[in-house]
Amino acid sequence: MPYRRKTIDPEKIKEQQAICAELFERLTADGRRPLAFVDTYGCQQNEADSEKLRGYLAEMGCGFTQDEFQADVIVVNTCAVREHAEMRVLGNVGALSHAKKARPGQIVAVCGCMVQQEHMAQKLKMSYPVVDLVFGPHELWRFPELLRQVMDARERRDDRRRVFATAKDDGAVAEGIPLRRDGTVKAWLSIMYGCNNFCTYCIVPYVRGRERSRLPEDILREARQLVEEGYKDITLLGQNVNSYGKDLDEPVDFADLLRMVSAIPGDFVLRFMTSHPKDATEKLFRTMAECEKCAHHIHLPVQSGSDRVLKAMNRHYDRAAYLEKVALARRYMPDLVLTTDIIVGFPGETEEEFEDTLSLCEEVRFDAMFTFIYSKRVGTPAASMPDPCTRAEKQLRFDRLTELANRISGEKHRAYEGQTLRVLVDGETGKEPYNLSSRTSGGRLVHLRGDPALIGQFVDAHITTSNTWALYGEVVE
Ligand code: SAH
Ligand code: SF4
Ligand code: F3S
């Protein structure tokens, strides 16, 4: 049966907010302001989800801390994309038992992608008694209700009662969840959730459910509000933003949405993450080129330069098709900044196939590359593919790729020296003499010397030096 887009009734979100009000009374009964610690792992989607968790917690009267020993409520929002991410989460969750011992009333919740996997929820149940509440991404909208269940059990002195909400689900769209954003200059704006691509190595479609788009009017309302509140850098988020709108009744695609958001009056930069090469269209590149506010940056994960590996990954494009897309995008935007993700050591990758990745990188000359060693994910098709290459061999390949990536980024950065670029100042570096951090429209990091009062403003920066990771410059008065 085809997937039907599900939405959560807005009344249900209001009920959750009413629960927040009730928990406010209970959490603040001793006259003290409760503190919450939301610890986020993984991608920008998770950052955006944590802003919703904080929104609910703020409605419960919580202030925020980064210190687990001070927190009354701890929420660990997890990632499952690679084993390393999971190991970090498990290590840190295990270590929370010290904080809980020092603060017996503390509530520890673990949510997000990692716990949506049955074996991980089970592991937390059996081996991590410090955890009181576990809920997957599909249950985030009813976090207040779940937290209340834990608190009710506490009041009944039923301390062994723990709450697990990780049922399998395709996911829904929930509007109206309060948000507490992290920054004041840059904002995330989720436009869709889930993924339907099932790349054979990837866990995301299993834990995040099917692709579902928010309605354009809901996105536009949020974008307008961000601009009114003074945000200057808006990133539209989705696992594959290019399939935006496919599940909606009205005929709207991602390029249309980009045009609508960039038509909002105000001075801001519009970005997006991530686009799958198979769905990146000429219409998208044309729209990016035509819309003044749209950053000329595209993150286009290639994953591999070998046709055989790309096929085994189920990526639905080959090397030639990828290179064609890049050429087309550059024809529309000669100043395009292009970044990518690459997996090294996919099961069965040969030395020759790895060299195809190197040669593709030389050919494209990415501005930045995010490189990963393949990590086996339970339940994905790649997990049962033969993988004769040793970890040590993969590490050697990874090091060679990193060296190439750094060399190319360094060369690309050097080409900016002497230029004057418009940048958005987004924060302080905490280091002298380049005390401010800023970003070019293409998303390159520029360290500047200047007055912190410039944070949140667009300025012209004269680039004087650079290295692999950043550009350095002076504010042009
Ligand atoms: N939806 C995005 C990527 C999400 S995950 C996209 O398709 O572009 C971010 C990156 O993690 C992926 O692009 C991929 O390079 C990497 N990744 C995903 N699963 C992985 C695995 N099992 N092992 C290693 N890297 C992986
Ligand atoms: Fe994972 Fe592929 Fe979906 Fe990206 S497009 S989230 S890599 S399955
Ligand atoms: Fe990780 Fe989930 Fe994002 S698995 S990369 S947090 S979608």
Coordinates of C-alpha atoms and ligand atoms in Angstrom, one line a residue:
M1 CA 0.0 0.0 0.0
P2 CA 1.4 3.5 -0.8
Y3 CA 2.5 5.5 2.1
R4 CA -0.1 8.1 3.3
R5 CA 1.4 11.2 4.8
K6 CA 0.3 11.3 8.5
T7 CA 0.0 14.4 10.6
I8 CA -0.4 14.9 14.3
D9 CA -3.6 16.7 15.2
P10 CA -2.6 20.2 16.5
E11 CA -5.0 19.7 19.4
K12 CA -2.6 16.9 20.5
I13 CA 0.3 19.3 20.6
K14 CA -1.8 21.7 22.7
E15 CA -2.5 18.8 25.1
Q16 CA 1.3 18.3 25.4
Q17 CA 1.7 22.0 26.1
A18 CA -1.0 21.7 28.8
I19 CA 1.1 18.8 30.3
C20 CA 4.1 21.2 30.2
A21 CA 2.1 23.6 32.3
E22 CA 1.2 20.9 34.8
L23 CA 4.8 19.7 35.0
F24 CA 5.8 23.4 35.5
E25 CA 3.8 23.3 38.8
R26 CA 5.4 20.0 39.8
L27 CA 8.9 20.8 38.9
T28 CA 8.9 24.3 40.5
A29 CA 7.0 23.2 43.6
D30 CA 10.0 23.8 45.9
G31 CA 10.4 27.4 44.6
R32 CA 13.6 26.5 42.8
R33 CA 14.1 26.8 39.0
P34 CA 14.8 23.3 37.6
L35 CA 17.7 22.9 35.2
A36 CA 17.8 20.7 32.1
F37 CA 20.7 19.4 30.0
V38 CA 20.1 18.5 26.4
D39 CA 23.1 16.7 24.9
T40 CA 22.9 16.3 21.1
Y41 CA 24.8 13.9 18.9
G42 CA 24.6 13.5 15.1
C43 CA 23.4 15.7 12.3
Q44 CA 21.6 19.1 12.0
Q45 CA 18.2 17.3 12.0
N46 CA 19.1 16.2 15.5
E47 CA 20.1 19.7 16.5
A48 CA 16.7 20.9 15.2
D49 CA 15.0 18.2 17.2
S50 CA 16.9 19.2 20.3
E51 CA 15.5 22.7 19.8
K52 CA 12.0 21.2 20.2
L53 CA 13.0 19.3 23.3
R54 CA 14.3 22.5 24.8
G55 CA 11.1 24.3 23.7
Y56 CA 9.0 21.8 25.7
L57 CA 11.5 21.9 28.7
A58 CA 11.4 25.8 28.7
E59 CA 7.6 25.6 28.9
M60 CA 8.1 23.3 31.9
G61 CA 10.0 26.2 33.5
C62 CA 13.5 24.7 33.0
G63 CA 16.6 26.7 32.7
F64 CA 19.5 25.1 30.8
T65 CA 22.9 23.8 31.8
Q66 CA 25.7 21.9 30.2
D67 CA 26.7 20.3 33.5
E68 CA 25.2 16.9 34.2
F69 CA 25.8 17.4 38.0
Q70 CA 23.5 20.5 38.0
A71 CA 20.7 19.0 35.9
D72 CA 17.3 17.9 37.2
V73 CA 16.5 16.5 33.7
I74 CA 19.0 15.1 31.2
V75 CA 18.0 14.3 27.7
V76 CA 20.6 12.6 25.4
N77 CA 19.6 12.9 21.8
T78 CA 21.5 10.2 20.0
C79 CA 22.8 9.3 16.5
A80 CA 23.1 5.9 14.9
V81 CA 24.9 6.7 11.7
R82 CA 28.2 5.1 12.6
E83 CA 29.4 2.8 15.4
H84 CA 31.7 5.6 16.7
A85 CA 28.7 7.8 17.4
E86 CA 26.9 5.0 19.3
M87 CA 30.0 4.2 21.3
R88 CA 30.3 7.8 22.4
V89 CA 26.7 7.9 23.4
L90 CA 26.9 4.7 25.4
G91 CA 30.0 5.8 27.2
N92 CA 28.6 9.1 28.2
V93 CA 25.2 7.6 29.2
G94 CA 27.0 5.0 31.4
A95 CA 29.0 7.8 33.0
L96 CA 25.8 9.6 34.0
S97 CA 25.4 7.2 36.9
H98 CA 27.8 9.4 38.9
A99 CA 25.7 12.5 38.4
K100 CA 22.5 10.6 39.3
K101 CA 24.1 9.2 42.5
A102 CA 24.9 12.8 43.5
R103 CA 21.4 13.9 42.6
P104 CA 18.9 11.1 43.3
G105 CA 15.9 12.9 41.9
Q106 CA 17.5 13.3 38.5
I107 CA 15.6 12.0 35.4
V108 CA 17.7 10.6 32.6
A109 CA 16.1 10.3 29.1
V110 CA 17.7 8.9 26.0
C111 CA 16.1 9.6 22.6
G112 CA 16.8 9.9 18.9
C113 CA 18.0 7.6 16.1
M114 CA 20.1 5.2 18.1
V115 CA 17.2 4.1 20.4
Q116 CA 14.9 3.5 17.5
Q117 CA 16.9 0.4 16.8
E118 CA 15.4 -2.5 18.7
H119 CA 18.8 -4.0 19.8
M120 CA 19.9 -0.6 21.2
A121 CA 16.6 0.0 23.1
Q122 CA 17.1 -3.5 24.5
K123 CA 20.7 -2.8 25.5
L124 CA 19.7 0.4 27.4
K125 CA 16.9 -1.6 29.1
M126 CA 19.2 -4.4 30.2
S127 CA 22.5 -2.7 30.9
Y128 CA 21.9 1.0 31.6
P129 CA 19.7 1.2 34.8
V130 CA 20.6 4.9 35.0
V131 CA 18.2 5.5 32.1
D132 CA 14.5 6.3 33.1
L133 CA 13.0 7.1 29.8
V134 CA 13.8 6.0 26.2
F135 CA 11.9 7.4 23.2
G136 CA 12.5 7.3 19.4
P137 CA 12.3 10.2 16.9
H138 CA 8.6 9.4 16.2
E139 CA 7.6 10.0 19.8
L140 CA 9.4 13.3 20.2
W141 CA 6.1 15.3 19.9
R142 CA 4.8 13.6 23.1
F143 CA 7.9 14.0 25.2
P144 CA 6.0 15.9 28.0
E145 CA 3.6 13.1 28.3
L146 CA 6.4 10.5 28.5
L147 CA 8.2 12.6 31.1
R148 CA 5.1 12.8 33.2
Q149 CA 4.8 9.0 33.2
V150 CA 8.3 8.8 34.7
M151 CA 7.4 11.5 37.3
D152 CA 4.1 9.8 38.2
A153 CA 6.0 6.5 38.8
R154 CA 8.5 8.4 41.0
E155 CA 5.7 9.8 43.0
R156 CA 4.2 6.3 43.5
R157 CA 7.7 5.4 44.7
D158 CA 7.7 2.9 41.8
D159 CA 11.3 3.6 40.9
R160 CA 11.8 0.5 38.9
R161 CA 9.1 1.6 36.4
R162 CA 10.9 2.9 33.3
V163 CA 9.3 4.2 30.2
F164 CA 10.2 2.9 26.7
A165 CA 8.5 4.3 23.7
T166 CA 10.3 3.1 20.5
A167 CA 7.6 1.3 18.5
K168 CA 8.2 0.9 14.8
D169 CA 6.6 3.7 12.8
D170 CA 6.8 5.4 9.4
G171 CA 6.6 8.8 11.2
A172 CA 4.3 11.8 10.9
V173 CA 4.5 15.6 10.7
A174 CA 3.8 17.5 13.9
E175 CA 3.3 21.2 13.7
G176 CA 3.2 23.7 16.6
I177 CA 5.9 22.2 18.9
P178 CA 7.5 25.1 20.8
L179 CA 11.1 25.8 19.8
R180 CA 14.0 27.1 21.8
R181 CA 16.6 27.9 19.3
D182 CA 20.3 27.7 20.0
G183 CA 21.7 30.8 18.3
T184 CA 20.6 34.3 17.3
V185 CA 22.2 34.6 13.9
K186 CA 21.9 31.1 12.3
A187 CA 18.8 29.0 12.3
W188 CA 17.8 25.5 11.2
L189 CA 14.5 25.1 9.5
S190 CA 13.3 21.5 8.9
I191 CA 11.3 21.2 5.7
M192 CA 10.9 17.4 5.7
Y193 CA 11.6 14.4 7.7
G194 CA 12.7 10.8 7.0
C195 CA 14.4 9.2 4.0
N196 CA 13.2 6.8 1.3
N197 CA 16.5 6.1 -0.4
F198 CA 17.8 3.1 1.4
C199 CA 21.4 3.5 0.5
T200 CA 22.6 0.0 1.4
Y201 CA 25.1 1.2 4.1
C202 CA 22.7 3.6 5.9
I203 CA 20.6 3.2 9.0
V204 CA 18.7 6.6 8.6
P205 CA 15.7 5.3 6.6
Y206 CA 15.1 2.6 9.3
V207 CA 15.2 5.0 12.2
R208 CA 13.7 8.2 10.8
G209 CA 10.9 6.7 8.8
R210 CA 9.5 7.6 5.4
E211 CA 9.9 10.9 3.6
R212 CA 7.3 13.4 4.6
S213 CA 7.2 17.1 3.8
R214 CA 5.9 20.0 5.8
L215 CA 3.4 22.2 4.1
P216 CA 4.9 25.2 2.2
E217 CA 2.7 27.6 4.3
D218 CA 4.0 26.2 7.6
I219 CA 7.6 26.5 6.4
L220 CA 7.0 30.0 5.1
R221 CA 5.4 31.1 8.3
E222 CA 8.4 29.9 10.3
A223 CA 10.9 31.4 7.8
R224 CA 9.1 34.8 8.0
Q225 CA 9.2 34.7 11.8
L226 CA 13.0 33.9 11.7
V227 CA 13.6 36.9 9.5
E228 CA 11.5 39.1 11.8
E229 CA 13.4 37.9 14.8
G230 CA 16.7 38.9 13.1
Y231 CA 18.1 35.6 12.0
K232 CA 20.5 36.2 9.1
D233 CA 21.4 32.7 8.0
I234 CA 18.6 30.1 7.4
T235 CA 19.4 26.5 6.5
L236 CA 16.5 24.4 5.1
L237 CA 17.0 20.8 6.4
G238 CA 16.1 17.4 5.2
Q239 CA 17.9 14.1 4.5
N240 CA 17.2 14.6 0.8
V241 CA 15.7 18.1 0.3
N242 CA 15.4 17.4 -3.4
S243 CA 12.5 15.1 -2.9
Y244 CA 10.6 17.8 -1.0
G245 CA 6.9 18.0 -2.0
K246 CA 6.7 14.6 -3.6
D247 CA 4.2 13.4 -0.9
L248 CA 2.1 16.6 -1.0
D249 CA -1.1 17.0 -2.9
E250 CA -0.2 20.4 -4.3
P251 CA 2.4 20.5 -7.1
V252 CA 5.4 22.0 -5.3
D253 CA 9.0 20.9 -5.5
F254 CA 12.2 22.0 -3.7
A255 CA 13.2 24.6 -6.2
D256 CA 9.7 26.2 -5.9
L257 CA 10.1 26.2 -2.1
L258 CA 13.6 27.8 -2.3
R259 CA 12.2 30.6 -4.5
M260 CA 9.3 31.2 -2.1
V261 CA 11.5 31.4 1.0
S262 CA 14.0 33.6 -0.7
A263 CA 11.2 36.0 -1.8
I264 CA 10.7 36.9 1.9
P265 CA 11.8 40.5 2.4
G266 CA 14.8 41.0 4.5
D267 CA 18.6 40.6 4.4
F268 CA 19.5 36.9 5.0
V269 CA 21.3 34.0 3.4
L270 CA 19.4 30.9 2.5
R271 CA 21.1 27.5 2.6
F272 CA 20.0 23.9 2.4
M273 CA 21.2 20.4 3.4
T274 CA 21.4 17.7 2.0
S275 CA 20.7 17.0 -1.6
H276 CA 21.0 13.6 -3.2
P277 CA 22.8 13.8 -6.6
K278 CA 20.2 11.6 -8.3
D279 CA 17.5 14.2 -7.6
A280 CA 19.5 17.4 -8.1
T281 CA 17.9 19.0 -11.1
E282 CA 18.8 21.8 -13.6
K283 CA 15.8 23.6 -12.2
L284 CA 17.4 23.6 -8.8
F285 CA 20.7 25.0 -10.1
R286 CA 18.9 27.7 -12.1
T287 CA 16.8 28.7 -9.1
M288 CA 19.9 28.9 -6.9
A289 CA 21.6 31.1 -9.5
E290 CA 18.6 33.3 -9.9
C291 CA 17.6 33.8 -6.2
E292 CA 19.8 36.5 -4.8
K293 CA 19.6 35.2 -1.2
C294 CA 20.5 31.7 -2.0
A295 CA 24.0 30.7 -1.1
H296 CA 26.1 29.4 -3.9
H297 CA 26.9 26.3 -2.0
I298 CA 25.8 22.8 -2.5
H299 CA 26.6 19.8 -0.4
L300 CA 26.4 16.9 -2.9
P301 CA 27.5 13.7 -1.3
V302 CA 29.2 11.5 -3.9
Q303 CA 30.1 8.6 -1.5
S304 CA 32.4 6.9 -4.0
G305 CA 34.0 7.5 -7.4
S306 CA 33.6 3.8 -8.6
D307 CA 30.6 2.8 -10.6
R308 CA 30.5 -0.7 -9.1
V309 CA 30.6 0.6 -5.6
L310 CA 27.9 3.3 -6.3
K311 CA 25.7 0.6 -7.6
A312 CA 26.3 -1.7 -4.6
M313 CA 25.5 1.4 -2.4
N314 CA 22.1 1.8 -4.3
R315 CA 22.9 5.4 -5.1
H316 CA 21.1 5.5 -8.5
Y317 CA 23.8 7.5 -10.3
D318 CA 27.2 6.7 -11.7
R319 CA 30.5 8.6 -11.9
A320 CA 29.7 10.2 -15.2
A321 CA 26.2 11.3 -14.2
Y322 CA 27.7 12.9 -11.0
L323 CA 30.3 14.7 -13.0
E324 CA 27.7 16.0 -15.4
K325 CA 25.6 17.4 -12.5
V326 CA 28.6 19.2 -11.1
A327 CA 29.5 20.7 -14.5
L328 CA 25.9 21.8 -15.0
A329 CA 25.7 23.4 -11.5
R330 CA 29.0 25.2 -12.2
R331 CA 27.7 26.5 -15.5
Y332 CA 24.9 28.2 -13.6
M333 CA 27.1 29.3 -10.7
P334 CA 30.8 29.7 -11.6
D335 CA 31.5 30.6 -8.0
L336 CA 29.8 27.5 -6.6
V337 CA 31.3 26.1 -3.4
L338 CA 30.9 22.3 -3.6
T339 CA 31.3 20.0 -0.6
T340 CA 30.7 16.3 -0.3
D341 CA 30.7 13.1 1.8
I342 CA 32.7 10.1 1.0
I343 CA 32.7 6.6 2.5
V344 CA 36.0 4.7 2.4
G345 CA 36.1 0.9 2.6
F346 CA 32.5 0.0 1.6
P347 CA 32.3 -3.8 1.7
G348 CA 34.3 -5.2 -1.2
E349 CA 35.9 -1.9 -2.2
T350 CA 39.1 -2.8 -4.0
E351 CA 42.3 -0.7 -4.2
E352 CA 41.4 0.2 -7.8
E353 CA 37.9 1.2 -6.8
F354 CA 39.3 3.4 -4.0
E355 CA 41.6 5.0 -6.6
D356 CA 38.6 5.9 -8.7
T357 CA 37.4 7.9 -5.6
L358 CA 40.7 9.7 -5.4
S359 CA 40.7 10.5 -9.1
L360 CA 37.1 11.8 -8.9
C361 CA 38.1 14.1 -6.1
E362 CA 41.0 15.4 -8.1
E363 CA 38.7 16.0 -11.0
V364 CA 36.0 17.8 -9.1
R365 CA 38.2 19.6 -6.6
F366 CA 35.7 19.8 -3.7
D367 CA 36.0 22.8 -1.4
A368 CA 35.6 20.5 1.5
M369 CA 35.1 16.7 2.0
F370 CA 33.6 14.9 4.9
T371 CA 35.2 11.5 4.9
F372 CA 34.2 8.4 6.8
I373 CA 35.4 4.8 7.2
Y374 CA 32.5 2.5 6.4
S375 CA 30.7 1.3 9.6
K376 CA 28.6 -1.8 9.6
R377 CA 25.0 -1.0 10.6
V378 CA 22.7 -3.8 11.9
G379 CA 19.9 -4.7 9.5
T380 CA 21.2 -2.8 6.5
P381 CA 21.9 -4.8 3.2
A382 CA 25.6 -3.8 3.2
A383 CA 26.0 -5.5 6.6
S384 CA 25.8 -8.9 5.0
M385 CA 28.0 -8.1 2.0
P386 CA 31.5 -9.8 2.0
D387 CA 34.1 -7.3 3.4
P388 CA 37.6 -8.8 3.0
C389 CA 39.5 -5.6 3.4
T390 CA 41.1 -5.2 6.8
R391 CA 40.5 -2.2 9.1
A392 CA 44.2 -1.3 8.7
E393 CA 43.9 -1.2 4.9
K394 CA 40.9 1.0 5.2
Q395 CA 42.7 3.3 7.6
L396 CA 45.5 3.7 5.0
R397 CA 43.0 4.5 2.3
F398 CA 41.3 7.0 4.6
D399 CA 44.6 8.7 5.4
R400 CA 45.4 9.0 1.7
L401 CA 42.0 10.5 1.0
T402 CA 42.2 12.9 3.9
E403 CA 45.6 14.1 2.7
L404 CA 44.2 14.8 -0.8
A405 CA 41.1 16.5 0.7
N406 CA 43.3 18.8 2.8
R407 CA 45.6 19.6 0.0
I408 CA 42.7 20.6 -2.3
S409 CA 40.9 22.6 0.4
G410 CA 44.2 24.4 1.2
E411 CA 44.7 25.3 -2.5
K412 CA 41.1 26.5 -2.8
H413 CA 41.5 28.6 0.3
R414 CA 44.7 30.1 -0.9
A415 CA 42.9 31.3 -4.1
Y416 CA 40.8 33.6 -1.8
E417 CA 43.8 35.5 -0.5
G418 CA 43.7 39.1 -1.6
Q419 CA 40.0 39.0 -2.3
T420 CA 37.3 41.0 -0.5
L421 CA 34.2 38.9 0.3
R422 CA 30.9 39.6 1.9
V423 CA 30.6 37.6 5.1
L424 CA 28.2 37.2 7.9
V425 CA 29.8 37.5 11.4
D426 CA 28.3 34.8 13.5
G427 CA 30.2 34.6 16.7
E428 CA 33.4 34.9 18.7
T429 CA 36.3 32.5 18.3
G430 CA 37.6 33.0 21.8
K431 CA 41.1 33.4 20.4
E432 CA 43.3 36.4 19.6
P433 CA 44.0 38.1 17.3
Y434 CA 41.3 36.8 15.1
N435 CA 38.5 37.1 17.6
L436 CA 35.4 36.8 15.3
S437 CA 34.1 34.0 13.2
S438 CA 32.2 34.5 10.0
R439 CA 31.0 32.7 6.9
T440 CA 31.1 33.5 3.3
S441 CA 28.0 33.0 1.2
G442 CA 29.6 29.7 0.1
G443 CA 29.9 28.7 3.8
R444 CA 33.7 29.0 4.1
L445 CA 34.9 29.9 7.6
V446 CA 36.6 33.3 7.9
H447 CA 38.3 34.4 11.1
L448 CA 38.3 38.1 11.5
R449 CA 39.7 40.8 13.7
G450 CA 37.0 43.2 14.8
D451 CA 34.4 44.5 17.3
P452 CA 32.0 41.8 18.7
A453 CA 29.2 44.3 18.1
L454 CA 29.5 43.1 14.4
I455 CA 28.0 39.7 15.3
G456 CA 24.8 39.3 13.3
Q457 CA 25.9 41.7 10.6
F458 CA 27.1 41.3 7.0
V459 CA 30.5 42.9 6.5
D460 CA 33.1 43.0 3.7
A461 CA 36.2 41.0 4.7
H462 CA 39.6 41.4 3.0
I463 CA 41.3 37.9 3.1
T464 CA 44.9 38.0 4.0
T465 CA 45.9 34.4 4.8
S466 CA 44.5 31.0 4.9
N467 CA 45.1 27.3 5.8
T468 CA 43.3 24.0 5.1
W469 CA 40.4 24.8 7.4
A470 CA 39.8 28.5 7.3
L471 CA 40.4 31.9 5.8
Y472 CA 41.8 34.9 7.9
G473 CA 41.1 38.5 7.2
E474 CA 40.3 42.1 8.2
V475 CA 37.0 43.9 8.2
V476 CA 36.9 46.5 5.4
E477 CA 35.5 49.7 6.9
Ligands
SAH1 N1 21.1 12.2 3.9 C1 22.4 12.6 3.7 C2 23.4 12.0 4.6 C3 23.1 11.5 5.9 S1 24.3 10.7 6.8 C4 22.7 12.2 2.3 O1 22.3 11.2 1.7 O2 23.6 12.9 1.7 C5 25.8 11.6 6.5 C6 26.9 10.9 5.8 O3 27.3 9.8 6.7 C7 26.5 10.2 4.5 O4 26.6 11.0 3.4 C8 27.6 9.1 4.5 O5 28.8 9.6 3.8 C9 27.9 8.8 5.9 N2 27.4 7.5 6.3 C10 26.1 7.1 6.4 N3 26.1 5.8 6.8 C11 27.4 5.4 7.0 C12 28.0 4.2 7.4 N4 27.3 3.1 7.6 N5 29.3 4.2 7.5 C13 30.1 5.2 7.2 N6 29.6 6.4 6.8 C14 28.2 6.5 6.7
SF4_2 FE1 21.2 7.6 4.2 FE2 21.1 7.5 1.6 FE3 19.0 8.5 3.0 FE4 21.3 9.9 2.9 S1 20.0 9.4 1.1 S2 20.0 9.4 4.7 S3 22.8 8.3 2.9 S4 19.7 6.4 3.0
F3S3 FE1 22.6 10.4 13.0 FE2 20.0 10.3 12.9 FE3 21.2 12.3 11.9 S1 21.4 8.6 12.6 S2 23.2 11.5 11.2 S3 21.2 11.8 14.0 S4 19.4 11.3 11.1

